[in-house]
Coordinates of C-alpha atoms in Angstrom, one line a residue:
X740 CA -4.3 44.4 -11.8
X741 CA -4.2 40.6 -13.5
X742 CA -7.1 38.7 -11.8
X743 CA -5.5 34.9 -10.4
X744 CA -7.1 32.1 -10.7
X745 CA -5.3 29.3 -8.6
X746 CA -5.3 25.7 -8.9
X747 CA -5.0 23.0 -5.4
X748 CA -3.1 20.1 -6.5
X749 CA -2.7 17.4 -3.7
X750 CA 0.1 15.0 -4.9
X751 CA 1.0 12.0 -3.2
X752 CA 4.4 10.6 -4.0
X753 CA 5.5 7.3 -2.8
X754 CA 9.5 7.1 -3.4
X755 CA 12.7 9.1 -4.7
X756 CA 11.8 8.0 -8.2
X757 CA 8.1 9.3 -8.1
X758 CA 9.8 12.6 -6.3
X759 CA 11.9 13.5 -9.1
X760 CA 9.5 12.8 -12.0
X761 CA 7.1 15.5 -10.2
X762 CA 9.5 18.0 -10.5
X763 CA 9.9 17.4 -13.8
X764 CA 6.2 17.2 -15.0
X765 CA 5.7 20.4 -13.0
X766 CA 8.7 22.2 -14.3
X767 CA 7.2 21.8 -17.1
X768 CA 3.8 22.8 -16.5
X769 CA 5.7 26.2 -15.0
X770 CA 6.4 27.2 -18.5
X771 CA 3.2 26.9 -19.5
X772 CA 1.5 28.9 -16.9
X773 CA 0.3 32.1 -17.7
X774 CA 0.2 34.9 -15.9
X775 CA -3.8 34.6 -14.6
X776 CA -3.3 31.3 -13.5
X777 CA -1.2 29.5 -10.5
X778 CA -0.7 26.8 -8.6
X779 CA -0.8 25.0 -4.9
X780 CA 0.7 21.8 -4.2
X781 CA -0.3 19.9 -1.0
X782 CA 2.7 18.0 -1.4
X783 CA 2.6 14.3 0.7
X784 CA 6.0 12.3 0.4
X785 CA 5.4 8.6 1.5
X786 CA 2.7 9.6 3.6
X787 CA 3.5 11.5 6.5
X788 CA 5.6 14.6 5.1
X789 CA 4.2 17.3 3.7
X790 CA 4.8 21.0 2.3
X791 CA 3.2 23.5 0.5
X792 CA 4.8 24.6 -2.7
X793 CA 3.6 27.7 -4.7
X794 CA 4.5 27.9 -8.5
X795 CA 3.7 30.6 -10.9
X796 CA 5.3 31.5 -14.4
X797 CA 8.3 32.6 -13.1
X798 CA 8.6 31.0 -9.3
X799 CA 8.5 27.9 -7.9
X800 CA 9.0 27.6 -4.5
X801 CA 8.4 26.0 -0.9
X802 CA 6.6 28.3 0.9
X803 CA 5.6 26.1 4.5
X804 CA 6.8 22.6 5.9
X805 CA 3.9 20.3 7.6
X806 CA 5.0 16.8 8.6
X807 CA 2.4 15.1 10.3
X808 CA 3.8 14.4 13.5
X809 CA 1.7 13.6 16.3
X810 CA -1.6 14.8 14.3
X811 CA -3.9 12.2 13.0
X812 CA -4.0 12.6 8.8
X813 CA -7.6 14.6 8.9
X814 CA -6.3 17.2 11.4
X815 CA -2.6 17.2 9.7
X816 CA -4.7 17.4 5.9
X817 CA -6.8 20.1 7.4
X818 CA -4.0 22.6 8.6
X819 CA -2.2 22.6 5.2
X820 CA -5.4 23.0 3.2
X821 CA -6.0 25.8 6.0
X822 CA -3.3 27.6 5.2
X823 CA -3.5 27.9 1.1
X824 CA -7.1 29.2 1.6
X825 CA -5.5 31.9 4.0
X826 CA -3.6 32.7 1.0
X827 CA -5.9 31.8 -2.0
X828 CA -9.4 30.3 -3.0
X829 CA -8.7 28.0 -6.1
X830 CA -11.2 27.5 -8.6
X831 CA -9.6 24.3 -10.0
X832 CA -8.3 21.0 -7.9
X833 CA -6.4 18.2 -9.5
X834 CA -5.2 14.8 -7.6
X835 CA -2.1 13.9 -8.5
X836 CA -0.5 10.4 -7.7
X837 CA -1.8 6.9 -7.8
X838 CA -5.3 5.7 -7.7
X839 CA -7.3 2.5 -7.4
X840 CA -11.3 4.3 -7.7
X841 CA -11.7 3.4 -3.5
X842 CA -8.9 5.1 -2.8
X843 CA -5.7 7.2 -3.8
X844 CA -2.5 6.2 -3.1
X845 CA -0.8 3.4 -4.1
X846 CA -3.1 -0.2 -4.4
X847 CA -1.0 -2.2 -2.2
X848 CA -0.5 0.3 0.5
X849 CA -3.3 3.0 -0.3
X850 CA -2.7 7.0 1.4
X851 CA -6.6 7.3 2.1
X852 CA -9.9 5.9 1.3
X853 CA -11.7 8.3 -1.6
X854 CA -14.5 8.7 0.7
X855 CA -11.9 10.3 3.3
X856 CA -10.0 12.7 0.6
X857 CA -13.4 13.4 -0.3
X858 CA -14.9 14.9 2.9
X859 CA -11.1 16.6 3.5
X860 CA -10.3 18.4 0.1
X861 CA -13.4 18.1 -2.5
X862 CA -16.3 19.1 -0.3
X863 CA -14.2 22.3 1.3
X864 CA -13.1 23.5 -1.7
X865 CA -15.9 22.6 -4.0
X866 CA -13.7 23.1 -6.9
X867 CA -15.6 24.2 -10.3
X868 CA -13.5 21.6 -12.4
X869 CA -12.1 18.5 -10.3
X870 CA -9.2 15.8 -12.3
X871 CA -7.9 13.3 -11.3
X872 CA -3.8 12.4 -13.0
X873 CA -4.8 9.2 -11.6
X874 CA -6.0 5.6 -12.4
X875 CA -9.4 4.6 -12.4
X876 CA -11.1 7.6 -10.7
X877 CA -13.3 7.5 -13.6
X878 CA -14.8 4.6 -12.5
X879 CA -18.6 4.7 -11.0
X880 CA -17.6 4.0 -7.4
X881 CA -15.5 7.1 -7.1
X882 CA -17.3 9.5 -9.4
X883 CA -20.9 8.8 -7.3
X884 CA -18.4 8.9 -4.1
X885 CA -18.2 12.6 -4.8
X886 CA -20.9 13.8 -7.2
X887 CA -22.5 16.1 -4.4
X888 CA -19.5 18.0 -4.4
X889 CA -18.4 19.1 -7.5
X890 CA -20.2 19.3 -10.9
X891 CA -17.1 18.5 -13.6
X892 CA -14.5 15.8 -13.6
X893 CA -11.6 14.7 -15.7
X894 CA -10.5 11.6 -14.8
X895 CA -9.9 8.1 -16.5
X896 CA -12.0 5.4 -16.4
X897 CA -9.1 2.6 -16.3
X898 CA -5.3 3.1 -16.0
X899 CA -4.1 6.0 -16.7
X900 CA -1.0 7.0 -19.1
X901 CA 2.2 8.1 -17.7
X902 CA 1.1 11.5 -19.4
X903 CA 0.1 14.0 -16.5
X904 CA -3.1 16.0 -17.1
X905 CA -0.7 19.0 -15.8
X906 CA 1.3 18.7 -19.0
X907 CA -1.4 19.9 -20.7
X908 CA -0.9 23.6 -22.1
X909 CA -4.2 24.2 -21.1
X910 CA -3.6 23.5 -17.6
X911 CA -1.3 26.2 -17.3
X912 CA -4.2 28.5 -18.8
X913 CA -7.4 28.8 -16.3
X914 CA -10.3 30.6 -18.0
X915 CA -11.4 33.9 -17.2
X916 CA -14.7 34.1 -15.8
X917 CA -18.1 35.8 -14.3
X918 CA -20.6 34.6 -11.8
X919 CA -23.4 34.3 -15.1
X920 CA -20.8 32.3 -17.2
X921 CA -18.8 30.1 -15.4
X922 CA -20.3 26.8 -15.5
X923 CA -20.2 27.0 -19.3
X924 CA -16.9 27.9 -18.8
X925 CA -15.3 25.3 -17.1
X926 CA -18.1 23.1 -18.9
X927 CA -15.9 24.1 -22.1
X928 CA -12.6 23.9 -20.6
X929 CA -12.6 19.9 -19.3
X930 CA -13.8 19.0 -22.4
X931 CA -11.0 20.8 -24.5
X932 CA -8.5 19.5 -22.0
X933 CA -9.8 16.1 -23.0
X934 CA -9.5 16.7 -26.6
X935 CA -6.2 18.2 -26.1
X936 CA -5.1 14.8 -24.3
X937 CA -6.5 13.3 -26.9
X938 CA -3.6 14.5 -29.4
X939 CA -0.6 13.5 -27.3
X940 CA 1.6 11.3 -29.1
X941 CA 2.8 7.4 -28.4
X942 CA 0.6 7.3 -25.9
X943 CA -0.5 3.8 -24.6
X944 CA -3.4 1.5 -25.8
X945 CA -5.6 1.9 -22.9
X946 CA -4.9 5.9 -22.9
X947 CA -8.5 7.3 -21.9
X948 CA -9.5 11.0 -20.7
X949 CA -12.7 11.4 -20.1
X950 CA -14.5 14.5 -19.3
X951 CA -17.7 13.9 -16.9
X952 CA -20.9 16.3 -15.9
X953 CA -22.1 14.9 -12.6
X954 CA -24.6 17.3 -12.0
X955 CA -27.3 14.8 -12.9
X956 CA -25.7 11.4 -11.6
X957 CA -27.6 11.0 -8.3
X958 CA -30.9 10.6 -9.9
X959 CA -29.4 8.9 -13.0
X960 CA -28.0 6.1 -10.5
X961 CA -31.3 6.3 -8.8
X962 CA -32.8 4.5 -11.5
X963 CA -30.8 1.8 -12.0
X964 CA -32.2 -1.5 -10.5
X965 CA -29.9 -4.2 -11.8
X966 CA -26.7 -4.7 -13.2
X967 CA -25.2 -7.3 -16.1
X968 CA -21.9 -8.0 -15.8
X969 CA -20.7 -10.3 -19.4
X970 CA -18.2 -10.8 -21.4
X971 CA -20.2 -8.5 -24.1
X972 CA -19.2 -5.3 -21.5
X973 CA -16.2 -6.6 -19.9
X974 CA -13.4 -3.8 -20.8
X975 CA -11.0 -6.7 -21.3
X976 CA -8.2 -4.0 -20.0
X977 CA -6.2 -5.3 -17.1
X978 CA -8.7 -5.9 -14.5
X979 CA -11.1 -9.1 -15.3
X980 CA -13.4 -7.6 -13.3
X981 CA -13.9 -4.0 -14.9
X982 CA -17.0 -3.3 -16.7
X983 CA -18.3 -0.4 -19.3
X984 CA -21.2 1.0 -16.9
X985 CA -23.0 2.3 -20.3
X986 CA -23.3 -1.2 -21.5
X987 CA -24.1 -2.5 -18.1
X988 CA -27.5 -1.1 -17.0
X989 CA -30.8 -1.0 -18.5
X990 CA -31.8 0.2 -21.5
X991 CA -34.4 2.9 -20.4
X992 CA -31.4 4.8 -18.5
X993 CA -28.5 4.6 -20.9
X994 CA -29.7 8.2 -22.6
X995 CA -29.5 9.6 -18.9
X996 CA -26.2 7.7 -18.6
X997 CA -24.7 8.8 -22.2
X998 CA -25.1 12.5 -21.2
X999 CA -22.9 12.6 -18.4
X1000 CA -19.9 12.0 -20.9
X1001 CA -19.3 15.3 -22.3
X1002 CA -15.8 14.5 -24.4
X1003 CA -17.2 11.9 -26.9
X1004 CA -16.0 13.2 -29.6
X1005 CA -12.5 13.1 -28.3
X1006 CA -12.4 9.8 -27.1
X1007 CA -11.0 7.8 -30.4
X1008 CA -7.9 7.1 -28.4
X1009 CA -9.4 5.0 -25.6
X1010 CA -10.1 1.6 -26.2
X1011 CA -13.3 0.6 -27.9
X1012 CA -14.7 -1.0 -25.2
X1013 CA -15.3 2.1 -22.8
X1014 CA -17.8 4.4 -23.9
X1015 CA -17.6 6.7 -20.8
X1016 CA -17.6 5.8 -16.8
X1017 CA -16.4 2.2 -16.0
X1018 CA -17.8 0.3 -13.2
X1019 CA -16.1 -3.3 -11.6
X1020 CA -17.9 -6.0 -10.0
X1021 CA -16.8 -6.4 -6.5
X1022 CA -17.3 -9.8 -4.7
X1023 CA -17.6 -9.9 -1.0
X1024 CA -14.3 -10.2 0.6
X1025 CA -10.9 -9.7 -0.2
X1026 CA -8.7 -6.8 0.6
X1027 CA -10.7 -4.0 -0.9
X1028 CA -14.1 -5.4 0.5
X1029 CA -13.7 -2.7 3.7
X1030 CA -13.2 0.6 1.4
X1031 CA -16.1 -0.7 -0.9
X1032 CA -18.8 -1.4 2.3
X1033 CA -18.1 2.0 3.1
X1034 CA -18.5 3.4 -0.2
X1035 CA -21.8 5.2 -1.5
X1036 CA -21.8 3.1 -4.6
X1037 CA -20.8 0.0 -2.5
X1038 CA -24.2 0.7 0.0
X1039 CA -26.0 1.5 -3.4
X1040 CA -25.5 -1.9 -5.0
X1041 CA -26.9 -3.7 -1.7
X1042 CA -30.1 -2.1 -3.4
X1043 CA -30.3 -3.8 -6.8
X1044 CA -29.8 -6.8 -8.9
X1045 CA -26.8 -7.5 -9.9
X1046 CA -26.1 -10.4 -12.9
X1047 CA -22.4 -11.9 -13.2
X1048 CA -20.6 -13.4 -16.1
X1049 CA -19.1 -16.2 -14.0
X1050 CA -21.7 -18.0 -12.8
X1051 CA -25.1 -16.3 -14.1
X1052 CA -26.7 -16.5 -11.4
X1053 CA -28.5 -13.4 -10.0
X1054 CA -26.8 -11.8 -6.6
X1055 CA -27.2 -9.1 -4.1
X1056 CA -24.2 -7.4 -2.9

């Protein structure tokens, strides 16, 4: 009997457009499943409708309807993810869908808060590998958001290519393993999928995978006790705001820092000024000031100095 190891993905799509391009992209992906590996989809459209969909190498189907309803979205999250562990344990969870680091969804009009999806999906499946097909969810606020809860993420730290992660032909391909090996394992497995991510051509300038091993950020973080934000670590990407984290703190915790990036060697594509987990300064105010109060990182920086480019003057946030 072929031992399965499953995959949760939870999409979010937003319109018709974003509907069909799934289906595509996981068409795809069907083809390159193999025959120890499949999939769940916790499929939102626009919010409130969901289904689960089950695909292996040779099926892809609808297996249960769940629009929301009456139910609030934790309840209504919580019954679909209910019913795929009835059916399966995965060992591998993937986002897929828009992302803005404080939350997933789309910016203007965001699905959740991270902190939310976090405490629904992350911390009950406690996946070995988590990514994120996503932009910046490699970004500090979202990667300390969930560090307790799983140990390796693939995720990038700024916008992220219109290349899925789950076009990758070693997503269709989980690795067999044992209760002795498996954190090497999966260890292994992000950082080949970065490399392999790496290779994909005409991809875009800012294209950047990065594999992550979060098992030591909490006390890594715990040491930091001021922040520079200047123009020397500014990732002068899209955002004027979005910092290299690496080149951000002090010195005496960048070796900490620089061995949470496992995929360094396969990071030629990104752009020169990210050398792993990105971080943005975030005034008080303004329409993302709520999601970032909340956040762990956001509660964390009300702890420490923080120095920015604009005005160079030293501030508490």
């Amino acid at each position: 009997m072929v031992m399965v190891n499953s995959w949760l993905i939870v999409a979010h799509i937003s319109d018709s457009f974003e509907a069909n391009d799934f289906k595509k992209i996981f068409k795809k992906c069907q083809k390159q499943l193999t025959l120890q590996t499949d999939i769940y989809v916790i499929y939102i459209y626009h919010k409130k409708q969901g289904k689960i969909i089950h695909i292996t190498n040779n099926s892809f189907k609808v297996i249960k309807g769940f629009n929301q309803k009456s139910r609030s979205q934790t309840v209504w999250c919580n019954k679909m993810l209910d019913y795929i562990l009835s059916l399966s344990k995965p060992v591998a969870m993937s986002y897929y869908g828009h992302g803005g680091g404080l939350v997933v969804g789309p910016w203007l009009d965001p699905w959740m808060s991270l902190k939310k999806f976090n405490h629904i999906f992350i911390k009950r499946i406690r996946p070995e590998i988590l990514c994120f097909d996503s932009c910046y969810l490699g970004s500090i606020v979202s990667l300390y958001e969930i560090a307790k809860n799983v140990k390796y993420v693939l995720a990038s730290p700024a916008w992220h290519p219109y290349t899925s992660i789950s076009s990758l032909k070693l997503f269709g391909n989980l690795p067999s393993f044992t209760r002795q090996n498996k954190h090497e394992k999966f260890k292994k497995y992000i950082v080949d999928m970065s490399c392999e991510f790496s290779t994909v051509k005409n991809q875009p300038k800012y294209s950047c995978l990065v594999a992550f091993d979060l098992t030591t950020l909490d006390k890594t973080i715990g040491k930091i006790q001021k922040l520079e934000f200047t123009k020397d670590n500014n990732l002068n990407l899209h955002d004027p705001d979005h910092y290299d984290l690496l080149a951000s703190v002090e010195s005496h915790i960048k070796t900490d820092l620089e061995k949470i990036v496992l995929s360094k060697k396969c990071m030629s594509k990104c752009p020169i000024t990210i050398q792993g987990i990105s971080v943005s300064y975030q005034p008080r105010g303004g329409a993302w000031s709520d999601y970032f109060t909340r956040s762990r990182w956001g509660k964390f920086t009300k702890t420490i100095e923080i120095i920015h480019i604009k005005d160079d003057k030293h501030k508490s946030l």
